[in-house]
PDB file of C-alpha atoms in Angstrom:
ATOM      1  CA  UNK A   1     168.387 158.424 123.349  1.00 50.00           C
ATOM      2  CA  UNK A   2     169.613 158.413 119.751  1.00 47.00           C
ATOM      3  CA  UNK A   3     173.468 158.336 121.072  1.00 52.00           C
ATOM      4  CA  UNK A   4     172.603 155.307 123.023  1.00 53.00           C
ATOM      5  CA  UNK A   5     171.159 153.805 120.401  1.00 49.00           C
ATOM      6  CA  UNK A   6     173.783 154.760 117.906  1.00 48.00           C
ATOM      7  CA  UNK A   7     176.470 153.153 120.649  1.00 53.00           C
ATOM      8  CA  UNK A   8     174.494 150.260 120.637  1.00 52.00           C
ATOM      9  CA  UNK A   9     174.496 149.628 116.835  1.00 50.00           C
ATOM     10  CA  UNK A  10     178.200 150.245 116.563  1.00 51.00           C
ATOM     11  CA  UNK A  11     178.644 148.221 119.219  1.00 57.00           C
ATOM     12  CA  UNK A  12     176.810 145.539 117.679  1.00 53.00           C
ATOM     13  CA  UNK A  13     178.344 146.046 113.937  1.00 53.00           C
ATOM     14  CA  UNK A  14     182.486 145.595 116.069  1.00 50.00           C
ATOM     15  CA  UNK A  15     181.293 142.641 117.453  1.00 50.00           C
ATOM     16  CA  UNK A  16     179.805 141.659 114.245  1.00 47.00           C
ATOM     17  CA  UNK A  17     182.573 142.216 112.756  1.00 50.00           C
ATOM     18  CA  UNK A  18     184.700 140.499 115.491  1.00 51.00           C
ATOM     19  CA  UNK A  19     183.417 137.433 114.896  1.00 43.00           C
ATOM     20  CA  UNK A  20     183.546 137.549 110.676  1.00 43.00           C
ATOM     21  CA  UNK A  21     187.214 137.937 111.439  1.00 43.00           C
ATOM     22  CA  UNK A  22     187.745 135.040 113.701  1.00 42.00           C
ATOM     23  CA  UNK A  23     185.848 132.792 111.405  1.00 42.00           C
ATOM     24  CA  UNK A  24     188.183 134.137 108.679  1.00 37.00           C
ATOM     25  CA  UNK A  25     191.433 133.358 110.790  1.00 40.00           C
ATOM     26  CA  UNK A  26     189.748 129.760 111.486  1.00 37.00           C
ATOM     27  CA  UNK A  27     189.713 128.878 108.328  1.00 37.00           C
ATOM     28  CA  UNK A  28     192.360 129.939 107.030  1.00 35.00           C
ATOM     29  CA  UNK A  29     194.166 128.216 109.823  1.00 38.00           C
ATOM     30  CA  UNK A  30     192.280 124.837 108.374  1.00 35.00           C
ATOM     31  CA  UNK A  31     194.192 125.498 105.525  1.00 32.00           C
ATOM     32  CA  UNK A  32     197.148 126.256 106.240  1.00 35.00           C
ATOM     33  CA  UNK A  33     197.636 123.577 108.790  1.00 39.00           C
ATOM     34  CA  UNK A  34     195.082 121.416 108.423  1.00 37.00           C
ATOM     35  CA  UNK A  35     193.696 119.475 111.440  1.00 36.00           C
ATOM     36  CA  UNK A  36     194.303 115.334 111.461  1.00 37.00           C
ATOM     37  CA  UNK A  37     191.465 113.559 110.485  1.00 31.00           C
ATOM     38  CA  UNK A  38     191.240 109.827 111.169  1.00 31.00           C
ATOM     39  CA  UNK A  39     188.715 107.426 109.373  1.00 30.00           C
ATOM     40  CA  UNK A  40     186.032 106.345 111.795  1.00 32.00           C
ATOM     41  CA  UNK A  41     186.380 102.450 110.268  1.00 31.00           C
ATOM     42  CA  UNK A  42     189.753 101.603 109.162  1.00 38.00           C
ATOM     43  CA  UNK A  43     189.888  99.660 105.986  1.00 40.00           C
ATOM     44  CA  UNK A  44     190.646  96.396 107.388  1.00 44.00           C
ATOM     45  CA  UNK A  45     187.611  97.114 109.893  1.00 41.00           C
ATOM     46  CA  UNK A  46     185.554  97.487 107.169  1.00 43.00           C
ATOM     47  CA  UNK A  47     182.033  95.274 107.404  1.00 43.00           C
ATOM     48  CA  UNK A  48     182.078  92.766 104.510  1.00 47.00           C
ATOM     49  CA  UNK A  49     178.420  92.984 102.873  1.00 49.00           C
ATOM     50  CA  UNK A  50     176.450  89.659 104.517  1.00 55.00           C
ATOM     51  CA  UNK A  51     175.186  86.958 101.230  1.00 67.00           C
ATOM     52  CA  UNK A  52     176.524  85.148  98.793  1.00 92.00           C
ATOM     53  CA  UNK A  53     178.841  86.343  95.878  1.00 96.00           C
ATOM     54  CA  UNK A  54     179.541  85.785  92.262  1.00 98.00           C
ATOM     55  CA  UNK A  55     182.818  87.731  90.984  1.00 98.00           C
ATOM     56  CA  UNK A  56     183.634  88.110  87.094  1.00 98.00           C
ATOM     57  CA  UNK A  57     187.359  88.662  86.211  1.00 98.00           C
ATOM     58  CA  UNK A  58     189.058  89.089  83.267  1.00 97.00           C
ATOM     59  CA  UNK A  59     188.856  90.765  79.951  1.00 96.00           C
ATOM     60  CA  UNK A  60     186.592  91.870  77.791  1.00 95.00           C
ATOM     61  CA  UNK A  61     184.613  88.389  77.182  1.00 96.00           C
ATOM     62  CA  UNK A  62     183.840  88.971  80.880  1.00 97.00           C
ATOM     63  CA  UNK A  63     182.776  92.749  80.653  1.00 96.00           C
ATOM     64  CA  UNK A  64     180.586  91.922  77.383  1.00 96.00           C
ATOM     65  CA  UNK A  65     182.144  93.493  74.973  1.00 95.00           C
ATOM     66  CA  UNK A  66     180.431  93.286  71.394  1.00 94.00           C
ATOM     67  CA  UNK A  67     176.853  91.873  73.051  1.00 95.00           C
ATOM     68  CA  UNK A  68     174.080  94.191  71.287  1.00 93.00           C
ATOM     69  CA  UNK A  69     172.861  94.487  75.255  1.00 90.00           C
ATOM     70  CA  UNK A  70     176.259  94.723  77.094  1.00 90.00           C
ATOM     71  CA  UNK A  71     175.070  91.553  78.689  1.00 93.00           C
ATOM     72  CA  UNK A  72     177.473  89.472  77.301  1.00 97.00           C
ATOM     73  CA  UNK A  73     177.638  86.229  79.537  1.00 98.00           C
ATOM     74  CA  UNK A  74     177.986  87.626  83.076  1.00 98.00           C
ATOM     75  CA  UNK A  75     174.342  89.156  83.510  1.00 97.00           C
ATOM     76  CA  UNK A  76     172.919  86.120  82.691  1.00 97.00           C
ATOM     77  CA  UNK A  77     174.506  84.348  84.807  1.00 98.00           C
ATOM     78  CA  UNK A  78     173.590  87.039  87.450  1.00 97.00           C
ATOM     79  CA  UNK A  79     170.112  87.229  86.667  1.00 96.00           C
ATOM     80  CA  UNK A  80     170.114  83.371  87.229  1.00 96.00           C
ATOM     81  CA  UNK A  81     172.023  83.545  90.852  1.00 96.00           C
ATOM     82  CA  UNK A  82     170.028  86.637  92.055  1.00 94.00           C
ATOM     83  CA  UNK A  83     167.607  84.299  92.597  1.00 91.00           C
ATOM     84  CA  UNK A  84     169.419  82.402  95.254  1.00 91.00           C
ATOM     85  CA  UNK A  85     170.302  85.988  96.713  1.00 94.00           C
ATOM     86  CA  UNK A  86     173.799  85.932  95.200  1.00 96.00           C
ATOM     87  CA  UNK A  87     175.603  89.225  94.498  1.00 96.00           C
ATOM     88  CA  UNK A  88     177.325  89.864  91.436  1.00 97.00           C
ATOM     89  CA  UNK A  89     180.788  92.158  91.168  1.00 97.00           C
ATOM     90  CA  UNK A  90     182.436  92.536  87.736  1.00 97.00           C
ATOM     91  CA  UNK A  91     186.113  93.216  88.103  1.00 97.00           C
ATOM     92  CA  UNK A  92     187.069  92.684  84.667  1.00 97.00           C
ATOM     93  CA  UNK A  93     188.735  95.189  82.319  1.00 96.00           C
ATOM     94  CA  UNK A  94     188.622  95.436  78.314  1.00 94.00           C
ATOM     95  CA  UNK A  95     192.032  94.721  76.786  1.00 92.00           C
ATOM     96  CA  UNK A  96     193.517  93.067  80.309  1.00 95.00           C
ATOM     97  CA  UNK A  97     196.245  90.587  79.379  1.00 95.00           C
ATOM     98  CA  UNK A  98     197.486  88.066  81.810  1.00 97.00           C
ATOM     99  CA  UNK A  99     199.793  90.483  83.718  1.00 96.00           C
ATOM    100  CA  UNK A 100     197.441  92.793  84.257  1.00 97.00           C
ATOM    101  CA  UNK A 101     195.162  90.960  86.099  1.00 97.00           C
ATOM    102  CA  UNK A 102     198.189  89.554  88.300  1.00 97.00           C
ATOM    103  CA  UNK A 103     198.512  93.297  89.141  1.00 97.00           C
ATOM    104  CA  UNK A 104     194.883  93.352  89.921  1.00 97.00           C
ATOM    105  CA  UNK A 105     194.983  90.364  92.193  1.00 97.00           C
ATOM    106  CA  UNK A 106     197.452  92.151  94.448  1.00 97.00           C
ATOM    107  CA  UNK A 107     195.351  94.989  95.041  1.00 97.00           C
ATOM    108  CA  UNK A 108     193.753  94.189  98.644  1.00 97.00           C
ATOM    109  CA  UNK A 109     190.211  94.763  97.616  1.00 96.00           C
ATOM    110  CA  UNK A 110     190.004  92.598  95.168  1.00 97.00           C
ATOM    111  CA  UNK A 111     191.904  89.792  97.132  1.00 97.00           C
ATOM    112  CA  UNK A 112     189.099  90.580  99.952  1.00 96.00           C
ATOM    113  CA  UNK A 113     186.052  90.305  97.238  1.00 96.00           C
ATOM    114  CA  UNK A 114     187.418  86.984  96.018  1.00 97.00           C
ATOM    115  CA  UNK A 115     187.730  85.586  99.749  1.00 97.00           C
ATOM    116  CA  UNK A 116     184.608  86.013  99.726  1.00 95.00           C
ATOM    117  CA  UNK A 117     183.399  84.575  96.458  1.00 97.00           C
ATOM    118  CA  UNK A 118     180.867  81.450  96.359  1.00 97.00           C
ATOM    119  CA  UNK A 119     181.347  81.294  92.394  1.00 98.00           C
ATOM    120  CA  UNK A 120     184.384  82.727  90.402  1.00 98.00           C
ATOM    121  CA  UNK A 121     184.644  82.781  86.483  1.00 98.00           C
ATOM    122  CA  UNK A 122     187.268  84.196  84.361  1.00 98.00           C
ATOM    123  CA  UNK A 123     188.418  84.861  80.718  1.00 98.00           C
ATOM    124  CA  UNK A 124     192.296  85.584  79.951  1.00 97.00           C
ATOM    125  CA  UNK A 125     194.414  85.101  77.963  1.00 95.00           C
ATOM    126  CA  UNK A 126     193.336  85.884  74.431  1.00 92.00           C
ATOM    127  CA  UNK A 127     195.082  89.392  74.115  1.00 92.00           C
ATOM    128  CA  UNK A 128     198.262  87.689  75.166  1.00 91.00           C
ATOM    129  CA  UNK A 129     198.139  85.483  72.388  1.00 89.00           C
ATOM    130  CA  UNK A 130     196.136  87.867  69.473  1.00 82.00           C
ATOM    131  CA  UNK A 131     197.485  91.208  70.797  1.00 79.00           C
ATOM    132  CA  UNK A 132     194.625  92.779  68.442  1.00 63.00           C
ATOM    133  CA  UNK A 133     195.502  90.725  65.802  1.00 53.00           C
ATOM    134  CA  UNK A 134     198.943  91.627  65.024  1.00 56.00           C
ATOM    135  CA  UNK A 135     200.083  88.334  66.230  1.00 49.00           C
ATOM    136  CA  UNK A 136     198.397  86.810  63.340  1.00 50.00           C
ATOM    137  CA  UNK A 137     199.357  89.391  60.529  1.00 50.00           C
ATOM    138  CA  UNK A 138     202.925  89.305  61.494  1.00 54.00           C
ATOM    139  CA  UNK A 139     203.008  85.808  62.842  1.00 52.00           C
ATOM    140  CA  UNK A 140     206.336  84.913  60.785  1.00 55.00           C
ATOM    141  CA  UNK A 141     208.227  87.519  62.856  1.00 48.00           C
ATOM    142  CA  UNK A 142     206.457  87.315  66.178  1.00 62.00           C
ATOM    143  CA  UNK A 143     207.883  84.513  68.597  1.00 74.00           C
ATOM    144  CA  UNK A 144     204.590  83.275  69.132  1.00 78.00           C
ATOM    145  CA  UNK A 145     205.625  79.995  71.174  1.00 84.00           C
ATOM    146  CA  UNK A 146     207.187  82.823  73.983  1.00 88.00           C
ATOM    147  CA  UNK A 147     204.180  84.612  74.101  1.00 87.00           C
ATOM    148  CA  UNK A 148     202.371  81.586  74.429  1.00 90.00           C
ATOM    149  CA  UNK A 149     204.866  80.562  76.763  1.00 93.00           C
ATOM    150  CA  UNK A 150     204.964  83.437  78.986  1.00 94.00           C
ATOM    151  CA  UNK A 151     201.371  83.640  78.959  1.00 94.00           C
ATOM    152  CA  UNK A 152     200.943  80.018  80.105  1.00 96.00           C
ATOM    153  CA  UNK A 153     202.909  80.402  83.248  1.00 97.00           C
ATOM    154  CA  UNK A 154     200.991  83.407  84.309  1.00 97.00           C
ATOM    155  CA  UNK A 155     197.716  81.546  83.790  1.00 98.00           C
ATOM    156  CA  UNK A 156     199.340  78.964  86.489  1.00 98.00           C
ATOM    157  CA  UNK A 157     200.144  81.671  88.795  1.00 98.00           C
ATOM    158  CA  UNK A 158     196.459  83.285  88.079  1.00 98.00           C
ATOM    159  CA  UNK A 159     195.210  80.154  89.004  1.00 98.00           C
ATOM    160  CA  UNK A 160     196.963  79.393  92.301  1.00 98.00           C
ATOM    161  CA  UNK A 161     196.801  82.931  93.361  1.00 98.00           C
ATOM    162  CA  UNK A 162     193.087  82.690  93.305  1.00 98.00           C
ATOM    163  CA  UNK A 163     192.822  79.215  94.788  1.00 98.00           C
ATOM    164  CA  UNK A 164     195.048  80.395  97.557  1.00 97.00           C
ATOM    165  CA  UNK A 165     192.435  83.158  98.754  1.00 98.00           C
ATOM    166  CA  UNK A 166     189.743  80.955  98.400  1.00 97.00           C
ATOM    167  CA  UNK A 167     189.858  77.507  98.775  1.00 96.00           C
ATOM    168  CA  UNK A 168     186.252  76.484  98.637  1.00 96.00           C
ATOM    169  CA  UNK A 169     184.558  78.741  95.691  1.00 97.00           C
ATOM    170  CA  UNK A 170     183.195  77.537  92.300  1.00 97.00           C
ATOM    171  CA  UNK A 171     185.510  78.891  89.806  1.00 98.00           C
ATOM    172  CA  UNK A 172     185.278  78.780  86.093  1.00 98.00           C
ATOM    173  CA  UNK A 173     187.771  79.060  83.124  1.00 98.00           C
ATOM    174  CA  UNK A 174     186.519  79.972  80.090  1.00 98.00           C
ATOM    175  CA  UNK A 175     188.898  79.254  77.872  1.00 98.00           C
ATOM    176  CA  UNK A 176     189.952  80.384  73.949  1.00 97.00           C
ATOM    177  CA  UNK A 177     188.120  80.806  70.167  1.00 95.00           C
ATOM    178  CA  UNK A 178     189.992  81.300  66.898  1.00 93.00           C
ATOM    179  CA  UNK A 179     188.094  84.391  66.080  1.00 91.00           C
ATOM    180  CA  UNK A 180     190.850  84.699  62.776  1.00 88.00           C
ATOM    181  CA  UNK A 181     190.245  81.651  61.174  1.00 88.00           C
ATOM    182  CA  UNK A 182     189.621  82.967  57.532  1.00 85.00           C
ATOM    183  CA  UNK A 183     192.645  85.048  57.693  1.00 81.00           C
ATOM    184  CA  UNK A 184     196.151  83.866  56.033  1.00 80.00           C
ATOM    185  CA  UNK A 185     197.875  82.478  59.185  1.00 75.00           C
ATOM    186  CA  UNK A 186     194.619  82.135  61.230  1.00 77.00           C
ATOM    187  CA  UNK A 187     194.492  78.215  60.536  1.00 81.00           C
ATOM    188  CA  UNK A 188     197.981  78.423  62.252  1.00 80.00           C
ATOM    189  CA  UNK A 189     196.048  79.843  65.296  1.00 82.00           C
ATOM    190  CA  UNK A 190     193.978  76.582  65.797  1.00 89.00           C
ATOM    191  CA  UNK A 191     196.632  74.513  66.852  1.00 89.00           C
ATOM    192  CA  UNK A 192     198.086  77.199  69.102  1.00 89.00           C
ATOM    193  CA  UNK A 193     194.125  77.300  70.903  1.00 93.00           C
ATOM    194  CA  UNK A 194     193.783  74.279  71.301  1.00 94.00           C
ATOM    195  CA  UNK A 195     196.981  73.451  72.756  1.00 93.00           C
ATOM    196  CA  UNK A 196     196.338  76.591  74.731  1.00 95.00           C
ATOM    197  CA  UNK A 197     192.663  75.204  76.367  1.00 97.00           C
ATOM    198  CA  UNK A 198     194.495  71.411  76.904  1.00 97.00           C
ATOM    199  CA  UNK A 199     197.053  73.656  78.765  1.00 96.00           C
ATOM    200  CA  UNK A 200     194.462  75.448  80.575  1.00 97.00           C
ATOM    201  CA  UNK A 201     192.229  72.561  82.113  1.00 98.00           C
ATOM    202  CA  UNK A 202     195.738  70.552  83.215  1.00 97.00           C
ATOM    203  CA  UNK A 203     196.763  73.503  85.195  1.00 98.00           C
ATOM    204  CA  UNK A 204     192.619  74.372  86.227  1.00 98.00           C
ATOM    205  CA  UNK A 205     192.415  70.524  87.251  1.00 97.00           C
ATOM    206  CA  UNK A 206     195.418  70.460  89.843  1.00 97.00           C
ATOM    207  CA  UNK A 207     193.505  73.826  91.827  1.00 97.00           C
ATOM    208  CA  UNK A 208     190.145  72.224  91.502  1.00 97.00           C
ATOM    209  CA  UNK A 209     189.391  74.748  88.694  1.00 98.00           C
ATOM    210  CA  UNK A 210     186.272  73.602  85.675  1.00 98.00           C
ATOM    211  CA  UNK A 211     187.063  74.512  82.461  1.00 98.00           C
ATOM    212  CA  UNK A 212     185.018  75.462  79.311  1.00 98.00           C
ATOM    213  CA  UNK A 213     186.230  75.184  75.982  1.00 97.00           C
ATOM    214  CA  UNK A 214     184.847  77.866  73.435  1.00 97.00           C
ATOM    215  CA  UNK A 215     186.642  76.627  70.365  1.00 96.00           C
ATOM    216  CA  UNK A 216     183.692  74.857  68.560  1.00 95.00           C
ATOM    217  CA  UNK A 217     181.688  77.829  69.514  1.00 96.00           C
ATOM    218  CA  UNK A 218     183.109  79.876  66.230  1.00 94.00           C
ATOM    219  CA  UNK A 219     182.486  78.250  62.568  1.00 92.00           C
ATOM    220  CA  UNK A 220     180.357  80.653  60.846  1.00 94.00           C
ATOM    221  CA  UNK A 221     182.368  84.063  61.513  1.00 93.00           C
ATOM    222  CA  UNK A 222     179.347  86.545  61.054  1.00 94.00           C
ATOM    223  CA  UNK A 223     176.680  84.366  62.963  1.00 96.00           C
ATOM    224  CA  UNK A 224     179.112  83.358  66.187  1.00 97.00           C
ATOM    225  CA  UNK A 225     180.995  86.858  66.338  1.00 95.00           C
ATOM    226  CA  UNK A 226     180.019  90.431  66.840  1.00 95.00           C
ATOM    227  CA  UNK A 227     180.103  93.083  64.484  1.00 94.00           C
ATOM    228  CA  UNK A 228     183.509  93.544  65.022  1.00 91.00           C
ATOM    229  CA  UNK A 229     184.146  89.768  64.364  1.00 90.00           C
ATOM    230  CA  UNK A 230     186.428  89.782  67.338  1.00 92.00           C
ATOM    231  CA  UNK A 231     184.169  89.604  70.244  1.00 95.00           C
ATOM    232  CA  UNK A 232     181.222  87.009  70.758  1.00 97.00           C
ATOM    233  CA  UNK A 233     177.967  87.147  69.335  1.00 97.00           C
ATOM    234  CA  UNK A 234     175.024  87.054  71.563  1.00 97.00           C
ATOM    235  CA  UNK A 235     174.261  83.255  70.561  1.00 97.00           C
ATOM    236  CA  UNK A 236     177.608  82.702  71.378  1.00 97.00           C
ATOM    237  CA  UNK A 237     177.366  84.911  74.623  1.00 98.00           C
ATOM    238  CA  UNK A 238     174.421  82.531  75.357  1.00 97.00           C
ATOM    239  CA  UNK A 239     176.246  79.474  74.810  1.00 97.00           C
ATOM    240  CA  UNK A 240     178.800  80.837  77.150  1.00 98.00           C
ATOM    241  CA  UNK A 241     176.415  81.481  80.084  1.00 98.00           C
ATOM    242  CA  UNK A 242     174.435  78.229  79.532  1.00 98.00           C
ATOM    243  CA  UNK A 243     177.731  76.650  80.145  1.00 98.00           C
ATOM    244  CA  UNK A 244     178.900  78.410  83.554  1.00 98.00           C
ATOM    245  CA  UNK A 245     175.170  78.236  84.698  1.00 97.00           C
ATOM    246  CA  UNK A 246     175.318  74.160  83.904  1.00 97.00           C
ATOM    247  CA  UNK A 247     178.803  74.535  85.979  1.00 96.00           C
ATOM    248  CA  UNK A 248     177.897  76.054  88.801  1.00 94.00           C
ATOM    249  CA  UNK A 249     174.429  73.895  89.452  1.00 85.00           C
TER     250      UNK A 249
END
């Protein structure tokens, strides 16, 4: 009786053991030659989410950058459409200059979002033209008029690039402040600005494209800017928002 038994168990413990190894050769087959794995919705297949949307591009201005909140202009704006059951997606990126969100609008995501955008708004430009300031520090050896230049003709290809994917959608320039006007060459930036925004709303106007012009907004540096007397202030953030809001009803 205790031989059986003691067949039995080692019996059991081979087997056991048997099957420990197979699992061991199984995976390490996974490994070494991994099986082909297919994704059960392709990307174009995709289901686009059902409702309205409201998509934010741009730089910083557009991500909030120097609000006390982080609101900046876009969340109240957001709060204001979420009403109406509109969505809100904020694509933009600190520091983005005019070529970098070019690059963005080829990626295929973000050309599907804005296809199907109700309401667009935008801010570019302004770190094309500042580049952090040293534009204005060194503006007797920059060759600001090319920069200007170069940065105009992307804003006309920004433009029609977005018009082109969707031909129906609200969309909403916001265009430039003088945020160095008590520096030595920062009165030299006003006329660049505001040639800049009459610029902007001739090439906004032939893709059915609104424009807002900040440049009034900043007078009084430390109440109109942040802390870092770059960015907006959050009255100025407000102003901003008031503005799409009045825009877009």
């Amino acid at each position: 009786m205790k031989q059986s038994k003691w067949y039995a168990f080692l019996s059991g413990a081979v087997l056991l053991t048997g099957i420990a190894v197979y699992g061991l050769w199984i995976g390490y087959q996974d490994i070494v030659n991994p099986p082909e794995r297919t994704l059960s919705v392709s990307e174009d297949e995709r289901p686009v989410p059902e409702g309205d949307v409201y998509v934010a591009l741009g730089d910083s201005l557009t991500r909030g950058v120097g609000s006390t909140s982080g609101a900046g202009y876009v969340q109240p704006v957001s709060a204001a459409l979420e009403e109406e059951g509109v969505r809100t997606q904020n694509l933009a990126v600190s520091g983005a200059r005019t070529e970098d969100l070019l690059t963005q609008l080829e990626q295929p995501e973000v050309r599907r979002t804005i296809e199907n955008a109700r309401y667009i708004t935008l801010t570019i430009g302004g770190n094309d033209l500042f580049n952090r300031g040293e534009n204005v520090d060194n503006f007797e050896s920059v060759d600001i008029q090319q920069v200007v230049t170069d940065a105009k003709t992307n804003l006309e290809t920004i433009f029609t690039e977005i018009r082109s994917l969707n031909d129906s959608a609200t969309i909403v320039y916001i265009g430039l402040y003088n945020p160095f006007q008590n520096d030595e060459n920062g009165q030299a930036f006003n006329q660049l600005i505001l040639d800049w925004n009459a610029s902007a709303k001739q090439l906004a106007n032939a893709q059915n494209i609104d424009v807002i012009d900040p440049f009034a907004y900043i007078s009084d540096l430390s109440r109109d800017l942040a802390t870092d007397q770059f960015h907006p202030s959050d009255r100025t953030y407000e102003k901003f928002a008031n503005d799409v809001l009045f825009v877009l009803e």
